């Protein structure tokens, strides 16, 4: 845990070195290198097709499910290259993922959240009850669904399903939470509620937030990376980027809405 | 506003309008004719068999007597043995076909990729296209001596033979339908579960199979329907002797095979002719119920309750 001045003594959570992602011959991300520190929200912005989602997939090795997707370079998670993890499932269980479109699994609300603990082998009913209530509460959903935990998770509204997805990701007790444009199918009010949740979560875990909403990144992210067409254009303190301390003029152009 | 030129006459019907009407009409005829045909078949079968079934036939004897002697001087029309024959063969066939077809569907749908998957799918569909008489031939000329050799029994035309043949026959079509059901499960479900750290098997058992449940049950029920209705292969592989089986090595006779074998030799309108139609009605009812059940499942009539265990 970070105890001293967080801006100077930051613990490295992710180290990306020369990460190149290809689909067949097409390069989705070209030799990107940067670091993500513990207990920060790391924003990734950039227009469509910039390699943002591909980057997230490389983190928990979801690329292994996609034929033709190859990953070169190093992704160090807690100092170990993710590809050196013998047990990919253990790796994935430490990384929570929230997808752009909410995926309420066709299980009850309760079972959606209890799935991951059950996969870990937790069987005790009381323990599961606690986890489910805790995670739903942290995802700001418990009050809305506490009377119908038995009903299908896939029947909730879009915004509720997205919070259910977040609760499900939290039920993994993850160290790293990846959010991929989570607000794309969520109304502004729910978005703000989720953003508040994320700010609280930052105390306990590390968050990588991919967003195509520049202002969302500014509201949430401590540091931000700008991806453009598979190139990591710039990484820096979010406020610095927005106040013009940039090395590349394309960053300012994008942030000020001249393209993208 | 710019001048839009002459607007099309809204009162005039264009060629596209007429095309649309004609297409609607053709599709309507297609749909209605299917219903009319099935009704006509039902009426025909009912006309030939229902009167006899309700009037002349001793229903208690019909359902409970194992004696099927329609051509003797004192004819007996008991279909219990025939029903037992059909049920035993279909039951064994399902014991074989369900695990094989579900396994094959899971492999093709969840594990096989690229070339392997395409080749397997084509092969399975090819298997489904093998005519039933060919299966019967395999039962008669390959399975028969094989069973005699392996199990040291006098006759190899039996429940076992027909059950295996029928199971192999039904498996491909069940595989195809079950695989369609698995394919209908959104990839997002799989990704979400994998992202939680679930292994492939956990993804399949906890997420994919439960969400494909309706389609899988429908696949099995269609297989059962196929088993009940199959005639030629069963006729050739069962041994075709009226018998309530006590072991898999007993020869039996199926309801369908009885109709196929005997209808040509009966005088039209005779009691024997009519009782065969009564069997037809029974088969019709059974397959109708099975298909209805399959349909209900496909539509998700029994919704996942999502119960808290």
XYZ file of C-alpha atoms in Angstrom:
569
model
C 0.000 0.000 0.000
C 1.069 3.489 -0.698
C 1.601 5.411 2.484
C 3.993 8.189 1.613
C 3.396 10.939 -0.887
C 1.567 9.134 -3.654
C 2.994 11.262 -6.454
C 6.582 10.453 -5.706
C 6.543 6.930 -4.273
C 4.237 5.057 -6.513
C 4.155 1.293 -6.650
C 4.182 -0.118 -10.110
C 1.179 -2.342 -10.847
C 1.520 -2.817 -14.573
C 4.603 -2.332 -16.693
C 4.035 -2.375 -20.415
C 7.180 -2.733 -22.496
C 7.230 -2.655 -26.274
C 3.753 -4.111 -26.466
C 2.754 -4.842 -30.036
C -0.589 -6.389 -30.893
C -1.409 -7.701 -34.327
C -4.454 -9.202 -35.969
C -2.924 -11.213 -38.758
C -0.764 -8.629 -40.505
C -2.675 -5.626 -39.210
C -1.019 -3.852 -36.320
C -3.536 -2.834 -33.667
C -1.025 -1.459 -31.202
C 2.564 -0.592 -32.072
C 5.305 -1.029 -29.454
C 3.689 0.830 -26.589
C 5.564 1.254 -23.305
C 4.182 2.773 -20.134
C 3.434 2.048 -16.499
C 0.307 1.902 -14.398
C 0.662 2.507 -10.670
C -1.222 1.032 -7.776
C -4.350 2.797 -6.597
C -4.642 5.075 -9.547
C -7.218 5.377 -12.243
C -5.333 5.155 -15.482
C -7.314 6.549 -18.381
C -6.860 5.519 -21.986
C -8.456 7.763 -24.568
C -8.435 7.836 -28.311
C -10.786 7.463 -31.266
C -12.140 4.126 -32.434
C -9.612 1.645 -33.804
C -6.772 2.970 -31.710
C -5.926 -0.306 -30.003
C -7.541 0.503 -26.647
C -9.679 -2.625 -26.366
C -6.915 -4.793 -27.829
C -4.659 -3.516 -25.081
C -7.144 -4.543 -22.401
C -7.489 -7.992 -23.935
C -3.739 -8.464 -23.833
C -3.688 -7.701 -20.098
C -5.702 -10.735 -19.008
C -4.687 -12.843 -21.990
C -8.117 -12.845 -23.545
C -6.207 -12.652 -26.818
C -5.687 -16.394 -26.540
C -9.351 -16.880 -27.427
C -9.140 -14.769 -30.541
C -7.622 -16.553 -33.494
C -5.103 -14.491 -35.389
C -4.445 -12.082 -32.519
C -0.787 -12.059 -31.545
C 0.845 -10.182 -28.716
C 4.558 -9.336 -28.571
C 6.402 -7.472 -25.885
C 5.983 -7.607 -22.156
C 3.041 -6.982 -19.865
C 4.267 -7.159 -16.298
C 1.550 -7.565 -13.686
C 2.991 -7.183 -10.194
C 6.415 -7.673 -11.702
C 5.675 -10.914 -13.519
C 5.040 -11.168 -17.241
C 1.419 -12.259 -17.641
C 2.521 -14.905 -20.086
C 4.636 -16.517 -17.405
C 1.516 -17.237 -15.350
C 1.046 -20.955 -15.690
C -2.556 -20.686 -14.565
C -4.255 -18.204 -16.843
C -7.504 -18.620 -14.898
C -5.831 -17.482 -11.689
C -4.521 -14.450 -13.549
C -7.939 -13.615 -14.925
C -9.599 -14.024 -11.564
C -7.362 -11.244 -10.208
C -8.375 -8.897 -13.003
C -11.971 -7.698 -13.198
C -13.345 -6.684 -16.576
C -16.347 -4.519 -17.424
C -17.331 -4.656 -21.069
C -18.788 -1.813 -23.166
C -22.204 -3.425 -23.442
C -23.455 -4.827 -20.153
C -23.390 -8.607 -20.081
C -25.887 -9.833 -17.540
C -25.374 -13.557 -17.679
C -28.666 -15.455 -18.004
C -28.562 -16.313 -14.318
C -30.311 -14.735 -11.376
C -28.910 -11.489 -10.021
C -27.636 -13.414 -7.039
C -25.984 -16.110 -9.152
C -24.391 -13.515 -11.412
C -22.502 -12.066 -8.479
C -21.971 -15.413 -6.743
C -20.545 -17.055 -9.859
C -16.958 -16.003 -9.383
C -16.814 -16.840 -5.645
C -18.354 -20.215 -6.469
C -15.693 -20.799 -9.112
C -13.139 -20.110 -6.401
C -14.763 -22.862 -4.373
C -16.745 -20.863 -1.820
C -19.819 -22.911 -0.973
C -20.984 -21.542 2.355
C -24.319 -19.878 1.887
C -23.687 -17.240 4.531
C -20.341 -16.328 3.023
C -21.853 -16.035 -0.461
C -24.700 -13.907 0.922
C -22.195 -11.512 2.431
C -20.148 -11.259 -0.758
C -23.220 -10.708 -2.920
C -24.614 -8.004 -0.684
C -21.234 -6.305 -0.327
C -20.491 -6.272 -4.047
C -23.967 -5.105 -5.028
C -23.753 -2.363 -2.420
C -20.359 -1.232 -3.644
C -21.688 -1.132 -7.192
C -24.581 1.071 -5.981
C -27.160 -1.495 -7.034
C -28.147 -3.328 -3.867
C -31.014 -1.059 -2.837
C -32.651 -1.366 -6.241
C -32.524 -5.153 -6.460
C -32.437 -6.434 -2.885
C -36.040 -7.643 -3.100
C -35.572 -9.555 -6.323
C -32.184 -11.195 -6.177
C -33.860 -14.283 -7.640
C -34.921 -12.696 -10.893
C -32.867 -12.915 -14.056
C -29.923 -10.555 -14.255
C -30.400 -10.194 -17.992
C -33.834 -8.649 -17.420
C -32.477 -5.589 -15.604
C -32.295 -2.259 -17.388
C -29.090 -1.401 -19.256
C -27.729 0.829 -16.496
C -28.591 -1.684 -13.798
C -26.995 -4.505 -15.786
C -23.816 -2.484 -16.123
C -23.722 -1.999 -12.344
C -24.427 -5.720 -11.998
C -21.406 -6.354 -14.217
C -19.330 -4.131 -11.965
C -20.621 -5.981 -8.891
C -19.698 -9.239 -10.604
C -16.213 -7.960 -11.370
C -15.851 -6.854 -7.730
C -16.940 -10.295 -6.533
C -13.638 -11.544 -7.932
C -11.972 -9.346 -5.329
C -9.722 -8.091 -8.120
C -6.503 -6.144 -7.796
C -6.995 -4.592 -11.176
C -10.247 -3.450 -12.707
C -10.464 -2.914 -16.453
C -13.337 -0.815 -17.725
C -13.921 -0.689 -21.459
C -16.122 2.279 -22.351
C -18.504 1.263 -19.600
C -20.843 4.202 -20.080
C -21.634 3.547 -23.737
C -25.045 2.042 -22.952
C -25.701 3.829 -19.696
C -27.692 6.997 -19.032
C -25.842 10.064 -17.694
C -27.249 9.789 -14.156
C -26.147 6.172 -13.801
C -22.818 7.086 -15.360
C -22.237 9.655 -12.640
C -23.183 7.117 -9.951
C -20.738 4.584 -11.393
C -18.042 7.255 -11.620
C -18.517 7.980 -7.913
C -18.208 4.266 -7.213
C -14.953 4.154 -9.176
C -13.466 7.070 -7.229
C -14.111 5.141 -4.009
C -12.764 1.901 -5.412
C -9.479 3.578 -6.237
C -8.560 3.344 -2.552
C -8.480 -0.441 -2.793
C -7.474 -1.342 -6.297
C -6.039 -0.165 -9.558
C -8.336 0.839 -12.382
C -7.637 1.062 -16.088
C -10.396 3.059 -17.716
C -10.783 3.048 -21.473
C -13.078 5.826 -22.531
C -13.943 7.650 -25.688
C -15.373 10.437 -23.566
C -12.510 12.846 -23.128
C -14.262 14.633 -20.290
C -14.873 11.385 -18.451
C -11.157 10.667 -18.514
C -10.507 14.166 -17.187
C -13.026 13.700 -14.356
C -11.691 10.328 -13.268
C -8.190 9.534 -14.405
C -5.064 10.404 -12.465
C -2.930 9.794 -15.487
C -4.019 9.363 -19.054
C -2.625 7.768 -22.172
C -3.640 8.879 -25.642
C -3.785 6.125 -28.267
C -4.169 6.995 -31.907
C -4.329 4.483 -34.740
C -2.337 1.889 -32.826
C 0.257 4.367 -31.633
C 0.739 5.455 -28.043
C 0.990 9.164 -28.662
C 1.384 10.405 -25.136
C 1.155 9.452 -21.466
C 1.004 11.938 -18.645
C -0.747 13.377 -15.639
C -4.313 13.977 -16.775
C -4.446 17.595 -15.681
C -1.144 18.312 -17.384
C -2.458 16.939 -20.670
C -5.568 19.042 -20.440
C -3.752 22.188 -19.484
C -1.528 21.951 -22.481
C 1.652 20.363 -21.202
C 1.832 18.049 -24.154
C 4.694 16.928 -26.335
C 2.597 16.103 -29.364
C 0.207 18.553 -30.958
C -2.162 15.713 -31.934
C -3.006 15.267 -28.257
C -4.193 18.851 -27.931
C -6.076 18.537 -31.206
C -7.914 15.466 -29.954
C -8.578 16.817 -26.469
C -9.964 20.028 -27.881
C -12.176 18.104 -30.279
C -10.504 19.062 -33.547
C -10.776 15.443 -34.650
C -11.930 12.094 -33.351
C -36.766 25.086 -50.937
C -35.489 23.785 -54.205
C -37.939 22.644 -56.795
C -38.429 18.926 -56.360
C -39.765 18.463 -59.825
C -42.885 16.456 -60.483
C -43.789 14.434 -57.387
C -44.726 10.796 -58.027
C -48.461 10.271 -58.253
C -49.425 8.922 -54.825
C -52.555 7.341 -56.248
C -50.663 5.199 -58.717
C -49.316 1.829 -57.585
C -45.774 1.160 -58.654
C -44.340 -2.127 -59.886
C -42.715 -2.596 -56.496
C -46.125 -2.412 -54.817
C -47.442 -5.187 -57.068
C -44.296 -7.262 -56.541
C -44.808 -6.963 -52.824
C -48.425 -8.094 -53.093
C -47.562 -11.070 -55.316
C -44.739 -12.150 -52.996
C -47.099 -11.893 -50.028
C -49.633 -14.040 -51.855
C -47.080 -16.709 -52.769
C -45.749 -16.928 -49.241
C -49.300 -17.154 -47.921
C -50.080 -20.031 -50.292
C -46.904 -21.787 -49.180
C -47.758 -21.425 -45.520
C -51.396 -22.381 -45.876
C -50.650 -25.385 -48.082
C -48.401 -26.827 -45.387
C -51.262 -26.617 -42.915
C -53.793 -27.968 -45.429
C -51.553 -30.905 -46.295
C -50.920 -31.885 -42.701
C -54.648 -31.631 -41.978
C -55.425 -33.735 -45.061
C -53.003 -36.431 -43.928
C -54.486 -36.378 -40.467
C -58.036 -36.635 -41.828
C -57.058 -39.464 -44.165
C -55.366 -41.469 -41.435
C -58.181 -40.779 -38.998
C -60.828 -41.744 -41.554
C -59.187 -45.065 -42.258
C -58.307 -45.957 -38.695
C -60.347 -43.967 -36.219
C -63.715 -45.607 -36.897
C -62.246 -49.033 -36.388
C -60.261 -47.879 -33.389
C -63.349 -46.569 -31.630
C -66.037 -49.002 -32.831
C -64.863 -52.471 -33.705
C -61.668 -52.665 -31.764
C -61.472 -53.857 -28.203
C -59.365 -51.006 -26.860
C -58.320 -52.922 -23.770
C -57.036 -55.734 -25.958
C -55.454 -53.252 -28.369
C -53.321 -51.641 -25.699
C -52.677 -54.485 -23.274
C -52.411 -57.671 -25.308
C -48.978 -58.659 -26.556
C -50.554 -60.893 -29.200
C -50.428 -59.513 -32.727
C -52.033 -62.087 -35.001
C -53.943 -60.101 -37.579
C -53.957 -62.851 -40.208
C -54.952 -65.826 -38.129
C -58.491 -67.257 -38.232
C -59.238 -65.636 -34.926
C -57.305 -62.386 -35.386
C -55.824 -60.676 -32.344
C -54.875 -57.045 -32.476
C -52.705 -56.348 -29.454
C -50.030 -53.724 -29.975
C -48.403 -53.912 -26.549
C -45.442 -55.861 -27.925
C -45.131 -53.478 -30.858
C -45.156 -50.484 -28.536
C -42.594 -52.194 -26.328
C -40.481 -52.848 -29.422
C -40.597 -49.234 -30.546
C -40.021 -47.907 -27.041
C -37.090 -50.211 -26.254
C -35.323 -49.498 -29.531
C -35.893 -45.747 -29.251
C -34.847 -45.747 -25.615
C -31.583 -47.531 -26.325
C -30.982 -45.315 -29.334
C -31.343 -42.223 -27.151
C -28.983 -43.651 -24.528
C -26.409 -43.812 -27.300
C -27.303 -40.721 -29.296
C -27.747 -38.171 -26.493
C -24.223 -38.339 -25.026
C -22.623 -38.687 -28.453
C -24.511 -35.852 -30.061
C -24.196 -33.463 -27.124
C -20.500 -34.279 -26.885
C -20.041 -33.735 -30.594
C -21.997 -30.483 -30.480
C -19.936 -29.180 -27.566
C -16.712 -30.114 -29.328
C -17.729 -28.555 -32.637
C -19.315 -25.498 -31.074
C -16.910 -24.719 -28.249
C -13.531 -26.300 -28.930
C -12.966 -26.934 -32.620
C -11.741 -23.947 -34.578
C -11.246 -22.969 -38.187
C -10.736 -25.824 -40.602
C -11.453 -28.655 -38.159
C -14.789 -27.123 -37.288
C -15.881 -26.627 -40.879
C -14.840 -30.123 -41.907
C -16.616 -31.672 -38.917
C -19.794 -29.743 -39.570
C -19.891 -30.846 -43.185
C -19.191 -34.455 -42.213
C -21.917 -34.478 -39.578
C -24.406 -33.051 -42.038
C -23.301 -35.664 -44.548
C -23.956 -38.379 -41.962
C -27.456 -37.021 -41.461
C -28.079 -37.461 -45.177
C -27.395 -41.206 -45.285
C -30.648 -42.926 -46.343
C -32.203 -45.063 -43.643
C -32.191 -48.162 -45.821
C -28.409 -47.932 -45.912
C -28.348 -47.873 -42.124
C -30.652 -50.881 -42.155
C -28.273 -52.616 -44.497
C -25.382 -51.924 -42.141
C -27.458 -53.361 -39.305
C -28.277 -56.451 -41.283
C -24.914 -57.242 -42.821
C -22.328 -55.786 -40.426
C -23.872 -55.387 -36.979
C -25.679 -58.729 -37.134
C -22.613 -60.986 -37.497
C -20.656 -58.682 -35.208
C -23.181 -59.058 -32.377
C -23.344 -62.818 -32.898
C -19.547 -63.016 -32.689
C -18.953 -60.643 -29.821
C -21.791 -61.643 -27.517
C -22.096 -65.262 -28.605
C -25.856 -65.088 -29.214
C -27.807 -67.003 -31.866
C -29.396 -63.974 -33.525
C -27.893 -60.558 -33.978
C -31.037 -58.804 -35.139
C -32.260 -57.394 -31.871
C -33.005 -54.364 -29.713
C -29.262 -53.862 -29.378
C -28.651 -53.877 -33.116
C -31.560 -51.578 -33.962
C -30.844 -49.319 -30.984
C -27.241 -48.778 -32.035
C -28.194 -48.219 -35.669
C -30.978 -45.845 -34.731
C -28.715 -44.025 -32.266
C -26.073 -43.501 -34.942
C -28.780 -42.350 -37.343
C -30.318 -39.841 -34.951
C -27.031 -38.483 -33.578
C -26.027 -36.318 -36.580
C -29.283 -34.373 -36.789
C -29.286 -33.964 -33.010
C -25.689 -32.767 -33.162
C -26.547 -30.183 -35.804
C -29.490 -28.801 -33.849
C -27.647 -28.858 -30.534
C -24.704 -27.048 -32.117
C -27.075 -24.392 -33.470
C -28.378 -23.960 -29.935
C -24.836 -23.512 -28.587
C -24.008 -21.080 -31.372
C -27.025 -18.981 -30.407
C -25.455 -18.289 -27.005
C -23.905 -14.817 -27.309
C -20.090 -14.776 -27.275
C -20.350 -12.012 -24.711
C -21.516 -14.592 -22.152
C -18.439 -16.713 -22.784
C -16.090 -13.738 -22.629
C -17.689 -12.444 -19.458
C -17.333 -15.829 -17.782
C -13.763 -16.288 -19.004
C -12.880 -12.844 -17.746
C -14.069 -13.965 -14.316
C -11.403 -16.638 -14.426
C -13.650 -19.545 -15.351
C -12.016 -22.482 -17.108
C -13.362 -23.711 -20.433
C -15.376 -26.420 -18.717
C -16.735 -24.035 -16.136
C -17.770 -21.652 -18.889
C -19.530 -24.474 -20.712
C -21.241 -26.011 -17.696
C -22.125 -22.877 -15.746
C -22.990 -20.510 -18.548
C -23.233 -21.954 -22.057
C -25.239 -25.124 -21.398
C -27.744 -23.446 -19.062
C -28.417 -20.708 -21.578
C -28.697 -23.179 -24.462
C -30.887 -25.513 -22.413
C -34.064 -25.002 -24.396
C -32.437 -25.687 -27.738
C -30.618 -28.735 -26.380
C -33.831 -30.267 -25.035
C -35.463 -29.573 -28.381
C -32.598 -31.373 -30.141
C -33.072 -34.425 -27.927
C -36.837 -34.446 -28.405
C -36.432 -34.239 -32.178
C -34.087 -37.208 -31.937
C -36.722 -39.118 -29.991
C -39.292 -38.212 -32.630
C -36.956 -39.439 -35.316
C -36.531 -42.711 -33.432
C -40.256 -43.267 -33.117
C -40.893 -42.541 -36.755
C -37.981 -44.451 -38.274
C -39.149 -47.464 -40.246
C -36.800 -49.028 -42.718
C -33.659 -49.321 -40.619
C -35.697 -50.582 -37.684
C -37.514 -53.104 -39.861
C -34.193 -54.476 -41.065
C -32.279 -54.479 -37.789
C -34.804 -55.553 -35.152
C -35.456 -59.049 -36.439
C -39.122 -58.135 -36.820
C -40.581 -60.670 -34.445
C -43.450 -59.844 -32.109
C -41.956 -59.975 -28.678
C -41.830 -58.026 -25.438
C -38.070 -57.769 -24.962
C -36.510 -58.910 -21.701
C -32.907 -58.419 -22.804
C -31.152 -56.285 -25.416
C -30.542 -59.449 -27.464
C -34.244 -60.131 -27.998
C -35.726 -59.550 -31.402
C -38.623 -57.121 -31.436
C -40.993 -55.539 -33.895
C -41.663 -51.833 -34.122
C -45.001 -50.153 -34.816
C -43.711 -48.392 -37.899
C -42.118 -51.526 -39.305
C -45.374 -53.420 -38.825
C -47.261 -50.918 -40.923
C -44.604 -50.912 -43.621
C -44.357 -54.690 -43.799
C -48.041 -55.539 -43.673
C -49.996 -52.763 -45.326
C -49.171 -53.917 -48.839
C -50.605 -57.340 -48.231
C -53.929 -56.352 -46.735
C -57.195 -55.860 -48.571
C -58.225 -52.235 -48.507
C -60.932 -51.662 -45.891
C -60.387 -54.987 -44.156
C -60.044 -55.037 -40.344
C -56.322 -55.726 -40.697
C -55.957 -52.718 -43.020
C -57.874 -50.544 -40.595
C -56.011 -51.643 -37.495
C -52.737 -50.711 -39.211
C -54.132 -47.232 -39.623
C -55.024 -47.263 -35.935
C -51.348 -47.877 -35.235
C -50.642 -44.983 -37.568
C -52.864 -42.768 -35.423
C -50.953 -43.821 -32.325
C -47.636 -42.956 -33.978
C -49.065 -39.687 -35.185
C -50.171 -38.765 -31.675
C -46.825 -39.690 -30.116
C -44.737 -37.739 -32.633
C -47.201 -34.853 -32.440
C -46.799 -34.645 -28.676
C -43.008 -34.905 -28.937
C -42.799 -32.203 -31.589
C -45.103 -29.957 -29.588
C -42.906 -30.444 -26.548
C -39.828 -29.632 -28.618
C -41.532 -26.508 -29.911
C -42.482 -25.383 -26.421
C -38.875 -25.813 -25.345
C -37.476 -23.939 -28.319
C -39.740 -21.010 -27.507
C -38.494 -21.176 -23.948
C -41.850 -22.112 -22.485
C -40.116 -23.206 -19.344
C -38.118 -20.147 -18.449
C -35.007 -20.386 -16.395
C -36.211 -19.530 -12.929
C -32.791 -18.459 -11.705
C -33.416 -20.025 -8.327
C -31.186 -19.483 -5.345
C -29.798 -22.844 -4.500
